[in-house]
Amino acid sequence: MPRLRAAAKKRKEDLQRKVQLKLQAKANRKEQQEQKAINTRMKASREVFRFGGPWTLNEVSVKLNQLDAVAARQALLAQLRFHRDVLHSKGEKMLFNESRHGVVHSLDILESHLREVLELNGDSTEEVEAAEDVLIYRDLTDVDEDVRQRKSDVIQRLEKGRKRRLATQAKESLPLLEASPSDLVGRRVLHQCSEDGGAPQWYPGVVGPIAKHSVHPHRVLFQISSDVCTSSAFFGARC
């Protein structure tokens, strides 16, 4: 019987480990995708502000007249990528492309595409100014903070999942422990402990020897040791 329980426990632990690895891999892929999207938006923002920020429809001709052919192409592509990657402007996919069927667009075509995008999206000066407010002052520190926050959220979700699994394991093992409370000795559990007279809180600990025996399992008193304190606890400690 003990060997069967040990084998079942090992299979369960292996399954839990595989599930946790899959969840971690999924979280890592999502984080990489989000980071890639952030990098794309940052690059598009830096490029567009090299040429005075997002242009309005009335500014297109004025801005282009100030640039040579090479810079004009770079500026038009920067404007189109900004509308695609940052503002998510409306328009057919081909309007935002640099070429079609392997043929690079001319300046005139790129300009006409930009004008069409601006017309389709209302050419709102207020929206452009709002985009500038968001993007000009968003530096790498802010982006790093976003990444840290997402990592923290993933860790919290994994921790909640771990606690749910531990709670399930505790419920499944409860009948066995009620039949033989001494099996708790040596196990890690959560137990309530009051530090320096404060409100009781749950702390991890290790079950020590039985301090008081009883015919009723829930009245058996154990010695509990942890980093916070050493105390006694009845069978009801969460294992």
One Martini backbone bead per residue (centre of mass of N, CA, C, O) as a GRO file, in nm:
protein
  239
    1MET     BB    1   0.057   0.062  -0.023
    2PRO     BB    2   0.290   0.268   0.002
    3ARG     BB    3   0.385   0.225  -0.295
    4LEU     BB    4   0.126   0.324  -0.431
    5ARG     BB    5   0.130   0.607  -0.309
    6ALA     BB    6   0.409   0.686  -0.419
    7ALA     BB    7   0.340   0.649  -0.720
    8ALA     BB    8   0.102   0.848  -0.727
    9LYS     BB    9   0.262   1.091  -0.631
   10LYS     BB   10   0.468   1.096  -0.862
   11ARG     BB   11   0.267   1.131  -1.095
   12LYS     BB   12   0.150   1.397  -0.991
   13GLU     BB   13   0.415   1.558  -0.987
   14ASP     BB   14   0.480   1.524  -1.287
   15LEU     BB   15   0.224   1.661  -1.393
   16GLN     BB   16   0.263   1.931  -1.247
   17ARG     BB   17   0.534   1.996  -1.380
   18LYS     BB   18   0.433   2.001  -1.673
   19VAL     BB   19   0.219   2.220  -1.637
   20GLN     BB   20   0.412   2.440  -1.534
   21LEU     BB   21   0.594   2.444  -1.786
   22LYS     BB   22   0.371   2.524  -1.986
   23LEU     BB   23   0.288   2.788  -1.848
   24GLN     BB   24   0.568   2.920  -1.863
   25ALA     BB   25   0.598   2.907  -2.172
   26LYS     BB   26   0.347   3.073  -2.235
   27ALA     BB   27   0.432   3.326  -2.078
   28ASN     BB   28   0.696   3.375  -2.238
   29ARG     BB   29   0.566   3.412  -2.516
   30LYS     BB   30   0.387   3.651  -2.441
   31GLU     BB   31   0.615   3.836  -2.348
   32GLN     BB   32   0.769   3.842  -2.618
   33GLN     BB   33   0.538   3.962  -2.785
   34GLU     BB   34   0.505   4.222  -2.618
   35GLN     BB   35   0.797   4.320  -2.649
   36LYS     BB   36   0.792   4.337  -2.957
   37ALA     BB   37   0.564   4.547  -2.974
   38ILE     BB   38   0.710   4.766  -2.814
   39ASN     BB   39   0.958   4.792  -2.999
   40THR     BB   40   0.799   4.873  -3.251
   41ARG     BB   41   0.673   5.133  -3.134
   42MET     BB   42   0.937   5.272  -3.057
   43LYS     BB   43   1.062   5.281  -3.337
   44ALA     BB   44   0.833   5.438  -3.478
   45SER     BB   45   0.853   5.686  -3.292
   46ARG     BB   46   1.145   5.769  -3.343
   47GLU     BB   47   1.119   5.807  -3.649
   48VAL     BB   48   0.888   6.024  -3.660
   49PHE     BB   49   1.051   6.239  -3.474
   50ARG     BB   50   1.273   6.302  -3.687
   51PHE     BB   51   1.012   6.446  -3.865
   52GLY     BB   52   0.819   6.609  -3.646
   53GLY     BB   53   0.622   6.397  -3.640
   54PRO     BB   54   0.308   6.379  -3.697
   55TRP     BB   55   0.125   6.439  -3.975
   56THR     BB   56  -0.067   6.640  -4.150
   57LEU     BB   57  -0.218   6.706  -4.440
   58ASN     BB   58  -0.102   7.008  -4.462
   59GLU     BB   59   0.214   6.910  -4.409
   60VAL     BB   60   0.326   6.727  -4.630
   61SER     BB   61   0.441   6.926  -4.843
   62VAL     BB   62   0.615   7.096  -4.656
   63LYS     BB   63   0.799   6.869  -4.550
   64LEU     BB   64   0.903   6.756  -4.827
   65ASN     BB   65   1.038   7.030  -4.927
   66GLN     BB   66   1.275   6.992  -4.690
   67LEU     BB   67   1.358   6.731  -4.854
   68ASP     BB   68   1.515   6.487  -4.977
   69ALA     BB   69   1.469   6.189  -5.128
   70VAL     BB   70   1.572   6.008  -4.899
   71ALA     BB   71   1.429   6.150  -4.659
   72ALA     BB   72   1.142   6.133  -4.774
   73ARG     BB   73   1.118   5.827  -4.767
   74GLN     BB   74   1.169   5.792  -4.466
   75ALA     BB   75   0.933   5.972  -4.373
   76LEU     BB   76   0.697   5.821  -4.506
   77LEU     BB   77   0.752   5.548  -4.371
   78ALA     BB   78   0.732   5.652  -4.081
   79GLN     BB   79   0.438   5.744  -4.097
   80LEU     BB   80   0.310   5.471  -4.178
   81ARG     BB   81   0.419   5.302  -3.935
   82PHE     BB   82   0.288   5.469  -3.717
   83HIS     BB   83  -0.005   5.416  -3.809
   84ARG     BB   84   0.020   5.103  -3.784
   85ASP     BB   85   0.176   5.049  -3.490
   86VAL     BB   86   0.040   5.285  -3.304
   87LEU     BB   87  -0.252   5.392  -3.420
   88HIS     BB   88  -0.410   5.190  -3.595
   89SER     BB   89  -0.497   5.263  -3.869
   90LYS     BB   90  -0.692   5.288  -4.122
   91GLY     BB   91  -0.654   5.046  -4.387
   92GLU     BB   92  -0.501   4.903  -4.619
   93LYS     BB   93  -0.220   4.718  -4.615
   94MET     BB   94  -0.082   4.845  -4.878
   95LEU     BB   95  -0.051   5.142  -4.763
   96PHE     BB   96   0.206   5.044  -4.558
   97ASN     BB   97   0.388   4.966  -4.784
   98GLU     BB   98   0.698   4.976  -4.966
   99SER     BB   99   0.581   4.744  -5.153
  100ARG     BB  100   0.499   4.556  -5.470
  101HIS     BB  101   0.587   4.273  -5.599
  102GLY     BB  102   0.900   4.383  -5.553
  103VAL     BB  103   0.814   4.689  -5.589
  104VAL     BB  104   0.916   4.994  -5.531
  105HIS     BB  105   0.796   5.272  -5.423
  106SER     BB  106   0.732   5.575  -5.491
  107LEU     BB  107   0.696   5.885  -5.368
  108ASP     BB  108   0.412   5.935  -5.481
  109ILE     BB  109   0.282   5.680  -5.364
  110LEU     BB  110   0.350   5.727  -5.066
  111GLU     BB  111   0.201   5.996  -5.049
  112SER     BB  112  -0.079   5.891  -5.130
  113HIS     BB  113  -0.102   5.692  -4.895
  114LEU     BB  114  -0.086   5.895  -4.666
  115ARG     BB  115  -0.329   6.065  -4.749
  116GLU     BB  116  -0.534   5.835  -4.731
  117VAL     BB  117  -0.496   5.774  -4.435
  118LEU     BB  118  -0.569   6.055  -4.328
  119GLU     BB  119  -0.855   6.062  -4.451
  120LEU     BB  120  -0.968   5.798  -4.320
  121ASN     BB  121  -0.880   5.926  -4.011
  122GLY     BB  122  -0.945   6.258  -4.021
  123ASP     BB  123  -0.697   6.428  -3.946
  124SER     BB  124  -0.647   6.459  -3.629
  125THR     BB  125  -0.490   6.681  -3.430
  126GLU     BB  126  -0.566   6.571  -3.151
  127GLU     BB  127  -0.452   6.283  -3.191
  128VAL     BB  128  -0.162   6.364  -3.245
  129GLU     BB  129  -0.115   6.511  -2.977
  130ALA     BB  130  -0.176   6.268  -2.800
  131ALA     BB  131   0.053   6.091  -2.912
  132GLU     BB  132   0.281   6.279  -2.825
  133ASP     BB  133   0.229   6.275  -2.521
  134VAL     BB  134   0.283   5.967  -2.493
  135LEU     BB  135   0.568   5.929  -2.662
  136ILE     BB  136   0.780   6.141  -2.576
  137TYR     BB  137   0.769   6.051  -2.247
  138ARG     BB  138   0.844   5.753  -2.326
  139ASP     BB  139   1.066   5.557  -2.176
  140LEU     BB  140   1.256   5.288  -2.084
  141THR     BB  141   1.163   5.285  -1.790
  142ASP     BB  142   0.863   5.241  -1.849
  143VAL     BB  143   0.895   4.978  -2.005
  144ASP     BB  144   1.033   4.817  -1.780
  145GLU     BB  145   0.794   4.841  -1.585
  146ASP     BB  146   0.596   4.684  -1.759
  147VAL     BB  147   0.755   4.420  -1.764
  148ARG     BB  148   0.764   4.378  -1.458
  149GLN     BB  149   0.457   4.369  -1.419
  150ARG     BB  150   0.406   4.120  -1.597
  151LYS     BB  151   0.586   3.929  -1.439
  152SER     BB  152   0.432   3.960  -1.174
  153ASP     BB  153   0.161   3.851  -1.280
  154VAL     BB  154   0.264   3.571  -1.356
  155ILE     BB  155   0.367   3.489  -1.077
  156GLN     BB  156   0.093   3.517  -0.933
  157ARG     BB  157  -0.057   3.305  -1.100
  158LEU     BB  158   0.132   3.069  -1.029
  159GLU     BB  159   0.092   3.090  -0.721
  160LYS     BB  160  -0.212   3.040  -0.719
  161GLY     BB  161  -0.191   2.761  -0.851
  162ARG     BB  162  -0.016   2.633  -0.632
  163LYS     BB  163  -0.219   2.672  -0.397
  164ARG     BB  164  -0.447   2.506  -0.522
  165ARG     BB  165  -0.288   2.242  -0.534
  166LEU     BB  166  -0.229   2.223  -0.231
  167ALA     BB  167  -0.525   2.217  -0.143
  168THR     BB  168  -0.597   1.957  -0.294
  169GLN     BB  169  -0.389   1.777  -0.158
  170ALA     BB  170  -0.494   1.816   0.130
  171LYS     BB  171  -0.775   1.692   0.083
  172GLU     BB  172  -0.672   1.412  -0.016
  173SER     BB  173  -0.487   1.357   0.257
  174LEU     BB  174  -0.673   1.380   0.507
  175PRO     BB  175  -0.777   1.087   0.563
  176LEU     BB  176  -0.492   0.967   0.617
  177LEU     BB  177  -0.419   1.162   0.855
  178GLU     BB  178  -0.658   1.086   1.037
  179ALA     BB  179  -0.564   0.786   1.065
  180SER     BB  180  -0.242   0.918   1.080
  181PRO     BB  181  -0.107   1.183   1.237
  182SER     BB  182   0.206   1.105   1.245
  183ASP     BB  183   0.255   1.169   0.933
  184LEU     BB  184   0.311   1.482   0.979
  185VAL     BB  185   0.584   1.438   1.056
  186GLY     BB  186   0.806   1.653   0.866
  187ARG     BB  187   0.614   1.843   0.749
  188ARG     BB  188   0.500   2.096   0.548
  189VAL     BB  189   0.335   2.394   0.672
  190LEU     BB  190   0.061   2.594   0.762
  191HIS     BB  191   0.069   2.840   1.027
  192GLN     BB  192  -0.030   3.003   1.308
  193CYS     BB  193   0.129   3.322   1.407
  194SER     BB  194   0.234   3.540   1.670
  195GLU     BB  195   0.414   3.841   1.636
  196ASP     BB  196   0.464   4.038   1.894
  197GLY     BB  197   0.138   4.038   1.947
  198GLY     BB  198   0.010   4.014   1.689
  199ALA     BB  199  -0.154   3.921   1.434
  200PRO     BB  200  -0.239   3.642   1.304
  201GLN     BB  201  -0.042   3.434   1.080
  202TRP     BB  202   0.072   3.275   0.799
  203TYR     BB  203   0.320   3.008   0.817
  204PRO     BB  204   0.587   2.833   0.750
  205GLY     BB  205   0.652   2.481   0.842
  206VAL     BB  206   0.753   2.219   1.073
  207VAL     BB  207   0.671   1.915   1.187
  208GLY     BB  208   0.686   1.785   1.490
  209PRO     BB  209   0.636   1.650   1.758
  210ILE     BB  210   0.416   1.520   1.966
  211ALA     BB  211   0.266   1.688   2.246
  212LYS     BB  212  -0.044   1.568   2.213
  213HIS     BB  213  -0.252   1.317   2.266
  214SER     BB  214  -0.537   1.166   2.078
  215VAL     BB  215  -0.826   1.006   1.964
  216HIS     BB  216  -0.860   1.278   1.824
  217PRO     BB  217  -0.716   1.411   1.552
  218HIS     BB  218  -0.796   1.731   1.609
  219ARG     BB  219  -0.641   1.706   1.914
  220VAL     BB  220  -0.371   1.695   1.812
  221LEU     BB  221  -0.048   1.805   1.928
  222PHE     BB  222   0.196   2.008   1.774
  223GLN     BB  223   0.518   2.083   1.683
  224ILE     BB  224   0.621   2.404   1.545
  225SER     BB  225   0.864   2.503   1.297
  226SER     BB  226   1.013   2.827   1.225
  227ASP     BB  227   1.147   3.136   1.141
  228VAL     BB  228   0.955   3.290   1.347
  229CYS     BB  229   0.851   3.034   1.521
  230THR     BB  230   0.759   2.840   1.812
  231SER     BB  231   0.484   2.609   1.816
  232SER     BB  232   0.153   2.510   1.865
  233ALA     BB  233  -0.059   2.263   1.689
  234PHE     BB  234  -0.315   2.146   1.546
  235PHE     BB  235  -0.430   1.949   1.290
  236GLY     BB  236  -0.544   2.215   1.126
  237ALA     BB  237  -0.309   2.251   0.977
  238ARG     BB  238  -0.179   2.342   0.672
  239CYS     BB  239  -0.057   2.085   0.424
   0.00000   0.00000   0.00000
